[in-house]
Amino acid sequence: MYSRSSSCPRKRSPWVITVIALPALLWSLSAQADILPKLPKLPTLPTLPPLPKLPPLPHNLQIHGFASQSWLMSSGNNNFFGKSSSDSGSFDFRELGLNASMRPLTRLQFSAQMLSRTAGEGSPGNVRLDYGFMDYTYFSGESSQLGIRLGRMKTPLGFYNDTRDVPFTRPSILLPQSIYFDRTRKLALAADGVHLYGEYRSDLGDISFQGGVVRPLVLGDEAEAAVLGGQFPGHLTPDISYTGRVNYDLDGGRIRFAVSVSRLNISYVPGAGDVLQAGSVNFTPLIFSAQYNAERWSLTSEYALRRLQYNNFGAVPNMDFYGESYYFQGVYRFTPAWEGIVRYDVLLTDKDDPHGKKWAAARPSRSGLADTRFAKDITVGLRWNITPEFMLRAEYHHVNGTGWLSTLDNPVLGNLDQHWNLFSILGSYRF
């Protein structure tokens, strides 16, 4: 047998060494601490009052917005929404909008949108109230509802006037100019007043209506140039006017029909040294709309008959004539992200003088301006929905006539080309 020699020390495990050394180390640190000078005691900081809590946003408040930037290049007529010459084009077409809605009560809702639009002399980019109204639902059932709106509201004309501000809800960069004039946009877009609305849903389709008594928005150079053809010392004032639309939808919107009519009444107050007397203008558009929607394609057409009356202006003779407008539009959705559009659009200022020859012959000083009384536009476009929030568009127009060009952007009408082209690209973001 073997036994351990007393001369060979026993190996201790590391944790045993730690247990033995730890008290000695603590005693050493304590002794050194007694030698070091004492640090002064820091003063006690005063207790600050709690920050006030901000009130929470109403749970039903919704805020949305959009921003779009376009580039346009035109041939011949170089002032479309800015200096759109064929040399470099123009980036002077942009739209910015912020809207909010809140429903403090089940039947009561407030909605408003602020808009900044830069598009030539008529829209210099100033921020303004696009719409703002109170909506009270008087009755709401399983198949019907009835309500009232009070404030500044979009004029219910055609399929697109209500939502024409938001690029995502338009079928193209430019709406059909024969129906939705951009040169008279503010006049037809919205008005202050009161609207009644209602809806009835059944197996035979859905019928809805909206209409009321309003005062049109006539302030600004754009409205004066559109109504009077130029700038004068006086100003336009709104009179009591009327507007309404009836919609019929079948099979969840697969087939849609609408009839819209408005009666806009405007007076003119002469200024100092004015050549015009206190006259009045009555504008009565009647629009018939139809649309068919399939899984991949949609067909849309609208026809407008517009009565225009000028009375008691003195230097401007009394006039009473009918304008005519229509378009045919096809949209094809190649994929959920890509769609194309083709459209033929016709504007006739006077349907009894479709090419403006009678109008020019009666005005020798404007004998070469017959093409300002009509416009025929062929449009081809492409849309790419990159994400649900971001979209790109490209669009080409071939136009015969200058009937929908603004006189604010093109004051010298004799310099316009009857046949011209327009190419545009738009990028838009929404949230």
Short mmCIF file of C-alpha atoms in Angstrom, two decimals:
data_model
loop_
_atom_site.label_atom_id
_atom_site.label_comp_id
_atom_site.label_asym_id
_atom_site.label_seq_id
_atom_site.Cartn_x
_atom_site.Cartn_y
_atom_site.Cartn_z
CA MET A 1 0.00 0.00 0.00
CA TYR A 2 1.02 3.43 -0.71
CA SER A 3 0.48 6.40 1.66
CA ARG A 4 0.69 10.19 0.95
CA SER A 5 3.92 11.77 2.18
CA SER A 6 3.54 14.60 4.67
CA SER A 7 6.01 16.66 2.63
CA CYS A 8 3.61 16.98 -0.39
CA PRO A 9 1.00 19.72 0.22
CA ARG A 10 -2.64 19.07 -0.68
CA LYS A 11 -3.98 21.06 -3.70
CA ARG A 12 -6.94 23.29 -2.85
CA SER A 13 -9.80 23.94 -5.30
CA PRO A 14 -10.26 27.49 -6.68
CA TRP A 15 -13.55 28.14 -4.84
CA VAL A 16 -11.87 27.31 -1.51
CA ILE A 17 -9.17 29.90 -2.22
CA THR A 18 -11.84 32.51 -3.04
CA VAL A 19 -13.72 31.90 0.20
CA ILE A 20 -10.51 32.31 2.21
CA ALA A 21 -9.23 35.42 0.35
CA LEU A 22 -12.53 37.37 0.08
CA PRO A 23 -12.73 38.49 3.78
CA ALA A 24 -9.12 39.71 3.74
CA LEU A 25 -9.76 41.74 0.57
CA LEU A 26 -12.86 43.40 2.01
CA TRP A 27 -11.04 44.28 5.26
CA SER A 28 -8.20 45.88 3.24
CA LEU A 29 -10.60 48.07 1.21
CA SER A 30 -12.39 49.13 4.38
CA ALA A 31 -9.13 50.22 5.99
CA GLN A 32 -8.14 52.28 2.96
CA ALA A 33 -11.53 53.93 2.86
CA ASP A 34 -10.95 55.28 6.37
CA ILE A 35 -7.71 56.94 5.19
CA LEU A 36 -9.30 58.71 2.11
CA PRO A 37 -10.88 62.15 2.67
CA LYS A 38 -14.62 62.30 2.96
CA LEU A 39 -16.46 63.68 -0.11
CA PRO A 40 -19.01 66.43 0.52
CA LYS A 41 -22.61 65.34 0.52
CA LEU A 42 -24.50 66.38 -2.62
CA PRO A 43 -27.49 68.65 -2.05
CA THR A 44 -30.91 67.14 -2.49
CA LEU A 45 -32.58 68.26 -5.73
CA PRO A 46 -36.05 69.72 -5.41
CA THR A 47 -38.92 67.57 -6.58
CA LEU A 48 -40.24 68.84 -9.93
CA PRO A 49 -43.99 68.90 -10.52
CA PRO A 50 -45.21 66.31 -13.05
CA LEU A 51 -45.57 67.47 -16.64
CA PRO A 52 -49.14 68.19 -17.66
CA LYS A 53 -50.70 65.42 -19.72
CA LEU A 54 -51.76 66.38 -23.21
CA PRO A 55 -55.35 65.52 -23.98
CA PRO A 56 -55.56 62.40 -26.14
CA LEU A 57 -56.72 62.80 -29.72
CA PRO A 58 -60.26 61.69 -30.30
CA HIS A 59 -60.22 58.04 -31.21
CA ASN A 60 -62.28 58.66 -34.36
CA LEU A 61 -60.16 61.54 -35.72
CA GLN A 62 -58.69 60.64 -39.12
CA ILE A 63 -55.99 62.67 -40.86
CA HIS A 64 -54.85 62.00 -44.42
CA GLY A 65 -52.91 63.88 -47.04
CA PHE A 66 -51.28 63.74 -50.44
CA ALA A 67 -48.54 65.41 -52.44
CA SER A 68 -47.94 65.28 -56.18
CA GLN A 69 -45.38 66.75 -58.53
CA SER A 70 -45.74 66.83 -62.31
CA TRP A 71 -43.60 67.66 -65.28
CA LEU A 72 -45.24 68.88 -68.49
CA MET A 73 -43.93 69.62 -71.97
CA SER A 74 -46.05 71.05 -74.76
CA SER A 75 -45.45 71.80 -78.39
CA GLY A 76 -46.73 75.01 -79.93
CA ASN A 77 -48.65 76.38 -76.96
CA ASN A 78 -45.95 76.91 -74.36
CA ASN A 79 -47.96 78.11 -71.37
CA PHE A 80 -49.91 75.18 -69.99
CA PHE A 81 -49.70 75.20 -66.17
CA GLY A 82 -46.48 77.18 -66.45
CA LYS A 83 -43.76 77.58 -69.05
CA SER A 84 -44.28 74.19 -70.65
CA SER A 85 -42.16 74.89 -73.74
CA SER A 86 -40.79 71.93 -75.69
CA ASP A 87 -37.21 72.98 -74.83
CA SER A 88 -37.22 72.07 -71.14
CA GLY A 89 -40.80 71.55 -70.01
CA SER A 90 -42.23 72.77 -66.72
CA PHE A 91 -42.27 71.53 -63.12
CA ASP A 92 -44.83 74.19 -62.17
CA PHE A 93 -47.71 71.76 -61.64
CA ARG A 94 -47.98 70.42 -58.09
CA GLU A 95 -50.74 69.60 -55.62
CA LEU A 96 -50.57 69.39 -51.82
CA GLY A 97 -53.51 68.49 -49.62
CA LEU A 98 -54.24 67.72 -45.97
CA ASN A 99 -57.67 66.57 -44.84
CA ALA A 100 -59.24 65.53 -41.57
CA SER A 101 -62.54 64.12 -40.41
CA MET A 102 -63.98 63.54 -36.97
CA ARG A 103 -67.23 62.00 -35.76
CA PRO A 104 -67.98 63.27 -32.23
CA LEU A 105 -71.43 61.67 -32.37
CA THR A 106 -72.74 58.67 -34.24
CA ARG A 107 -74.78 60.85 -36.56
CA LEU A 108 -72.52 63.92 -36.71
CA GLN A 109 -69.28 64.27 -38.68
CA PHE A 110 -66.98 67.20 -39.47
CA SER A 111 -64.75 67.11 -42.56
CA ALA A 112 -62.28 69.61 -44.03
CA GLN A 113 -59.40 69.78 -46.47
CA MET A 114 -56.73 72.43 -47.04
CA LEU A 115 -55.24 72.53 -50.52
CA SER A 116 -52.31 74.17 -52.26
CA ARG A 117 -52.31 73.91 -56.03
CA THR A 118 -49.71 75.34 -58.37
CA ALA A 119 -50.93 75.29 -61.98
CA GLY A 120 -50.35 78.48 -63.93
CA GLU A 121 -51.62 81.98 -63.22
CA GLY A 122 -55.04 80.81 -62.05
CA SER A 123 -53.61 78.61 -59.26
CA PRO A 124 -50.47 80.27 -57.82
CA GLY A 125 -50.01 77.77 -54.96
CA ASN A 126 -51.75 79.66 -52.15
CA VAL A 127 -53.22 77.55 -49.34
CA ARG A 128 -57.01 77.66 -49.24
CA LEU A 129 -59.98 75.79 -47.84
CA ASP A 130 -60.93 73.22 -50.44
CA TYR A 131 -63.93 71.96 -48.53
CA GLY A 132 -65.17 72.11 -44.95
CA PHE A 133 -68.62 71.03 -43.83
CA MET A 134 -70.76 69.52 -41.11
CA ASP A 135 -72.58 66.28 -41.98
CA TYR A 136 -75.61 65.22 -39.93
CA THR A 137 -77.28 61.88 -40.71
CA TYR A 138 -80.95 62.37 -39.92
CA PHE A 139 -81.90 58.74 -40.58
CA SER A 140 -79.84 55.59 -41.17
CA GLY A 141 -81.34 52.14 -41.66
CA GLU A 142 -80.33 48.82 -43.14
CA SER A 143 -81.23 49.86 -46.69
CA SER A 144 -81.51 53.67 -46.64
CA GLN A 145 -80.21 56.86 -45.12
CA LEU A 146 -80.97 60.57 -45.22
CA GLY A 147 -78.81 63.47 -44.13
CA ILE A 148 -77.87 67.12 -44.45
CA ARG A 149 -74.54 68.90 -45.01
CA LEU A 150 -73.72 72.52 -44.27
CA GLY A 151 -70.60 74.46 -45.28
CA ARG A 152 -68.28 74.45 -48.28
CA MET A 153 -68.88 71.29 -50.31
CA LYS A 154 -67.79 69.84 -53.63
CA THR A 155 -70.29 70.44 -56.40
CA PRO A 156 -71.85 67.08 -57.40
CA LEU A 157 -71.15 67.08 -61.14
CA GLY A 158 -70.43 63.92 -63.11
CA PHE A 159 -68.38 61.01 -61.80
CA TYR A 160 -65.16 62.81 -60.89
CA ASN A 161 -65.79 66.37 -59.71
CA ASP A 162 -66.14 65.35 -56.05
CA THR A 163 -62.70 63.71 -55.92
CA ARG A 164 -60.78 65.49 -58.69
CA ASP A 165 -58.29 67.06 -56.25
CA VAL A 166 -56.68 63.75 -55.23
CA PRO A 167 -54.43 62.33 -57.99
CA PHE A 168 -55.10 58.74 -56.86
CA THR A 169 -58.85 59.11 -57.50
CA ARG A 170 -58.53 60.59 -60.99
CA PRO A 171 -58.48 58.28 -64.01
CA SER A 172 -55.63 60.32 -65.54
CA ILE A 173 -53.28 63.23 -64.82
CA LEU A 174 -55.71 65.59 -66.54
CA LEU A 175 -59.42 64.90 -66.37
CA PRO A 176 -61.45 65.17 -69.60
CA GLN A 177 -61.28 68.90 -70.19
CA SER A 178 -64.57 68.96 -72.09
CA ILE A 179 -66.44 68.21 -68.83
CA TYR A 180 -64.03 69.10 -66.01
CA PHE A 181 -62.50 72.41 -67.10
CA ASP A 182 -59.27 73.31 -65.36
CA ARG A 183 -59.50 76.91 -66.64
CA THR A 184 -62.79 77.33 -64.70
CA ARG A 185 -61.89 74.86 -61.96
CA LYS A 186 -62.63 76.96 -58.86
CA LEU A 187 -66.00 78.04 -60.21
CA ALA A 188 -67.23 74.47 -60.77
CA LEU A 189 -65.31 72.68 -58.03
CA ALA A 190 -67.04 73.74 -54.81
CA ALA A 191 -69.62 76.14 -53.38
CA ASP A 192 -70.88 77.33 -49.99
CA GLY A 193 -74.36 76.30 -48.96
CA VAL A 194 -76.53 73.44 -47.75
CA HIS A 195 -77.01 69.99 -49.31
CA LEU A 196 -79.51 67.23 -48.70
CA TYR A 197 -78.39 63.69 -49.51
CA GLY A 198 -79.88 60.23 -49.35
CA GLU A 199 -79.48 56.65 -50.47
CA TYR A 200 -81.72 53.62 -51.00
CA ARG A 201 -80.30 50.11 -51.52
CA SER A 202 -82.23 47.16 -52.93
CA ASP A 203 -81.78 44.01 -55.01
CA LEU A 204 -82.59 46.08 -58.09
CA GLY A 205 -79.70 48.46 -57.45
CA ASP A 206 -78.68 51.43 -55.33
CA ILE A 207 -80.08 54.91 -55.85
CA SER A 208 -78.46 57.96 -54.24
CA PHE A 209 -78.96 61.69 -54.57
CA GLN A 210 -77.29 64.90 -53.44
CA GLY A 211 -78.39 68.45 -54.05
CA GLY A 212 -78.96 71.83 -52.52
CA VAL A 213 -78.82 75.61 -52.52
CA VAL A 214 -75.38 77.22 -52.81
CA ARG A 215 -73.38 80.35 -53.55
CA PRO A 216 -70.60 79.69 -56.11
CA LEU A 217 -66.99 80.72 -55.52
CA VAL A 218 -66.32 83.54 -57.99
CA LEU A 219 -63.48 85.52 -56.40
CA GLY A 220 -60.15 85.63 -58.22
CA ASP A 221 -58.80 86.25 -61.67
CA GLU A 222 -59.46 82.69 -62.83
CA ALA A 223 -63.25 82.98 -62.55
CA GLU A 224 -63.32 86.46 -64.12
CA ALA A 225 -61.20 85.38 -67.08
CA ALA A 226 -63.35 82.28 -67.58
CA VAL A 227 -66.69 84.11 -67.37
CA LEU A 228 -65.82 87.42 -69.06
CA GLY A 229 -62.84 86.43 -71.19
CA GLY A 230 -60.51 88.98 -69.58
CA GLN A 231 -59.84 91.34 -66.66
CA PHE A 232 -62.08 94.35 -65.98
CA PRO A 233 -62.24 97.03 -63.24
CA GLY A 234 -65.34 95.51 -61.63
CA HIS A 235 -65.81 92.17 -59.90
CA LEU A 236 -68.11 89.16 -59.92
CA THR A 237 -70.51 88.41 -57.06
CA PRO A 238 -72.31 85.11 -56.40
CA ASP A 239 -76.08 84.80 -56.43
CA ILE A 240 -78.24 82.01 -55.06
CA SER A 241 -77.65 78.93 -57.19
CA TYR A 242 -78.74 75.30 -57.30
CA THR A 243 -77.04 71.97 -57.87
CA GLY A 244 -77.95 68.28 -57.78
CA ARG A 245 -77.08 64.76 -58.92
CA VAL A 246 -78.80 61.36 -58.93
CA ASN A 247 -76.74 58.13 -59.12
CA TYR A 248 -77.80 54.58 -59.91
CA ASP A 249 -75.43 51.65 -59.21
CA LEU A 250 -76.12 48.03 -60.08
CA ASP A 251 -74.29 44.92 -58.88
CA GLY A 252 -71.94 46.71 -56.50
CA GLY A 253 -70.94 49.37 -59.03
CA ARG A 254 -70.43 47.10 -62.04
CA ILE A 255 -72.89 49.33 -63.91
CA ARG A 256 -73.21 53.00 -62.99
CA PHE A 257 -75.38 55.84 -64.27
CA ALA A 258 -75.67 59.44 -63.12
CA VAL A 259 -77.50 62.62 -64.08
CA SER A 260 -76.13 65.96 -62.82
CA VAL A 261 -77.49 69.47 -63.22
CA SER A 262 -76.54 72.86 -61.81
CA ARG A 263 -77.78 76.41 -62.18
CA LEU A 264 -74.98 78.86 -61.37
CA ASN A 265 -76.06 82.51 -61.17
CA ILE A 266 -73.41 85.25 -61.15
CA SER A 267 -73.68 89.05 -61.19
CA TYR A 268 -71.14 91.65 -62.24
CA VAL A 269 -70.55 94.87 -60.29
CA PRO A 270 -68.86 97.51 -62.53
CA GLY A 271 -65.79 99.38 -61.36
CA ALA A 272 -64.56 102.92 -61.98
CA GLY A 273 -64.28 103.71 -65.69
CA ASP A 274 -65.67 100.29 -66.60
CA VAL A 275 -66.87 99.61 -70.14
CA LEU A 276 -69.23 96.94 -68.79
CA GLN A 277 -72.55 97.58 -67.12
CA ALA A 278 -74.09 95.65 -64.22
CA GLY A 279 -74.86 92.40 -66.00
CA SER A 280 -75.51 88.79 -65.08
CA VAL A 281 -74.33 85.36 -66.21
CA ASN A 282 -76.34 82.15 -65.92
CA PHE A 283 -74.54 78.84 -66.47
CA THR A 284 -76.60 75.63 -66.58
CA PRO A 285 -74.69 72.38 -67.26
CA LEU A 286 -76.60 69.10 -67.65
CA ILE A 287 -74.38 65.98 -67.54
CA PHE A 288 -75.26 62.36 -68.32
CA SER A 289 -72.73 59.78 -67.08
CA ALA A 290 -72.40 56.02 -67.69
CA GLN A 291 -69.78 53.45 -66.69
CA TYR A 292 -69.24 49.69 -66.94
CA ASN A 293 -66.66 47.97 -64.71
CA ALA A 294 -65.33 44.47 -65.34
CA GLU A 295 -62.53 42.66 -63.53
CA ARG A 296 -59.76 44.02 -65.76
CA TRP A 297 -61.32 46.86 -67.72
CA SER A 298 -63.70 49.80 -67.41
CA LEU A 299 -65.58 51.86 -69.98
CA THR A 300 -66.76 55.37 -69.15
CA SER A 301 -68.57 58.04 -71.13
CA GLU A 302 -70.10 61.38 -70.19
CA TYR A 303 -72.12 63.86 -72.22
CA ALA A 304 -72.74 67.48 -71.22
CA LEU A 305 -75.12 70.08 -72.58
CA ARG A 306 -74.27 73.54 -71.21
CA ARG A 307 -76.51 76.60 -71.52
CA LEU A 308 -74.74 79.96 -71.14
CA GLN A 309 -76.61 83.27 -70.91
CA TYR A 310 -75.15 86.81 -70.80
CA ASN A 311 -77.54 89.66 -69.99
CA ASN A 312 -77.32 93.47 -69.70
CA PHE A 313 -73.54 93.97 -69.96
CA GLY A 314 -73.90 96.81 -72.46
CA ALA A 315 -70.60 96.54 -74.34
CA VAL A 316 -71.06 92.77 -74.48
CA PRO A 317 -74.21 91.85 -76.42
CA ASN A 318 -76.80 89.60 -74.82
CA MET A 319 -76.09 85.97 -75.65
CA ASP A 320 -77.91 82.68 -75.15
CA PHE A 321 -76.31 79.55 -76.56
CA TYR A 322 -75.64 75.89 -75.79
CA GLY A 323 -72.28 74.21 -75.56
CA GLU A 324 -71.75 70.50 -76.06
CA SER A 325 -69.12 68.14 -74.62
CA TYR A 326 -68.53 64.40 -74.52
CA TYR A 327 -65.81 61.80 -74.12
CA PHE A 328 -65.28 58.04 -74.44
CA GLN A 329 -62.73 56.44 -72.13
CA GLY A 330 -61.34 52.93 -71.70
CA VAL A 331 -59.14 51.71 -68.84
CA TYR A 332 -57.41 48.31 -68.83
CA ARG A 333 -55.73 46.83 -65.74
CA PHE A 334 -52.83 44.66 -66.90
CA THR A 335 -51.92 43.73 -63.32
CA PRO A 336 -52.91 45.14 -59.90
CA ALA A 337 -49.96 47.54 -60.27
CA TRP A 338 -50.23 48.53 -63.96
CA GLU A 339 -53.09 50.04 -65.94
CA GLY A 340 -53.48 51.89 -69.22
CA ILE A 341 -56.00 54.46 -70.44
CA VAL A 342 -57.23 55.63 -73.84
CA ARG A 343 -59.67 58.52 -74.30
CA TYR A 344 -61.26 60.66 -77.00
CA ASP A 345 -62.52 64.00 -75.69
CA VAL A 346 -64.52 66.69 -77.54
CA LEU A 347 -65.39 70.23 -76.43
CA LEU A 348 -67.67 72.52 -78.48
CA THR A 349 -68.26 75.96 -76.97
CA ASP A 350 -71.33 76.45 -79.21
CA LYS A 351 -72.90 73.27 -80.59
CA ASP A 352 -74.50 75.27 -83.43
CA ASP A 353 -71.07 76.61 -84.41
CA PRO A 354 -68.80 73.57 -83.81
CA HIS A 355 -65.72 75.02 -85.48
CA GLY A 356 -66.11 78.63 -84.35
CA LYS A 357 -66.39 80.03 -87.87
CA LYS A 358 -69.62 81.97 -87.29
CA TRP A 359 -68.26 83.40 -84.05
CA ALA A 360 -65.01 84.55 -85.71
CA ALA A 361 -66.83 85.99 -88.75
CA ALA A 362 -69.01 88.15 -86.48
CA ARG A 363 -65.85 89.55 -84.81
CA PRO A 364 -63.41 90.77 -87.48
CA SER A 365 -60.75 91.51 -84.85
CA ARG A 366 -60.77 87.81 -83.94
CA SER A 367 -61.09 86.32 -87.41
CA GLY A 368 -58.14 84.00 -86.84
CA LEU A 369 -59.31 82.71 -83.47
CA ALA A 370 -61.98 80.21 -84.49
CA ASP A 371 -59.94 77.39 -82.91
CA THR A 372 -60.47 78.92 -79.44
CA ARG A 373 -64.09 77.71 -79.62
CA PHE A 374 -63.39 73.97 -79.72
CA ALA A 375 -60.90 71.25 -78.73
CA LYS A 376 -60.60 67.58 -79.68
CA ASP A 377 -58.18 65.57 -77.59
CA ILE A 378 -56.80 62.03 -78.02
CA THR A 379 -55.21 60.79 -74.78
CA VAL A 380 -53.03 57.75 -74.07
CA GLY A 381 -51.70 57.11 -70.56
CA LEU A 382 -50.07 54.58 -68.24
CA ARG A 383 -50.30 54.22 -64.45
CA TRP A 384 -47.93 52.31 -62.14
CA ASN A 385 -48.93 51.73 -58.52
CA ILE A 386 -45.47 51.17 -57.05
CA THR A 387 -46.90 50.80 -53.54
CA PRO A 388 -50.36 51.53 -52.11
CA GLU A 389 -48.97 54.94 -51.10
CA PHE A 390 -46.86 55.89 -54.15
CA MET A 391 -47.91 56.14 -57.79
CA LEU A 392 -46.34 57.19 -61.09
CA ARG A 393 -48.19 58.23 -64.25
CA ALA A 394 -47.26 59.16 -67.81
CA GLU A 395 -49.65 60.69 -70.32
CA TYR A 396 -49.70 61.95 -73.92
CA HIS A 397 -52.30 64.28 -75.48
CA HIS A 398 -52.75 65.17 -79.15
CA VAL A 399 -55.08 68.16 -79.35
CA ASN A 400 -56.86 69.89 -82.23
CA GLY A 401 -58.11 73.27 -81.00
CA THR A 402 -57.37 75.57 -78.08
CA GLY A 403 -60.79 75.75 -76.43
CA TRP A 404 -59.60 74.64 -72.99
CA LEU A 405 -56.48 76.77 -72.71
CA SER A 406 -56.55 79.48 -70.03
CA THR A 407 -56.49 83.10 -71.22
CA LEU A 408 -54.55 83.99 -68.05
CA ASP A 409 -51.64 81.81 -69.15
CA ASN A 410 -52.07 82.64 -72.85
CA PRO A 411 -53.27 86.25 -73.10
CA VAL A 412 -52.16 86.63 -76.73
CA LEU A 413 -54.57 84.22 -78.36
CA GLY A 414 -53.20 84.86 -81.84
CA ASN A 415 -49.94 83.12 -80.89
CA LEU A 416 -51.61 79.75 -80.23
CA ASP A 417 -51.28 76.71 -82.49
CA GLN A 418 -54.44 74.86 -83.41
CA HIS A 419 -52.70 71.46 -83.50
CA TRP A 420 -50.47 70.77 -80.52
CA ASN A 421 -49.17 68.00 -78.25
CA LEU A 422 -48.80 67.67 -74.49
CA PHE A 423 -46.71 65.13 -72.58
CA SER A 424 -46.80 64.86 -68.80
CA ILE A 425 -45.38 62.73 -65.97
CA LEU A 426 -46.75 62.71 -62.42
CA GLY A 427 -45.52 61.26 -59.14
CA SER A 428 -47.90 61.19 -56.19
CA TYR A 429 -47.71 60.10 -52.54
CA ARG A 430 -50.56 59.73 -50.07
CA PHE A 431 -50.85 58.89 -46.39
#
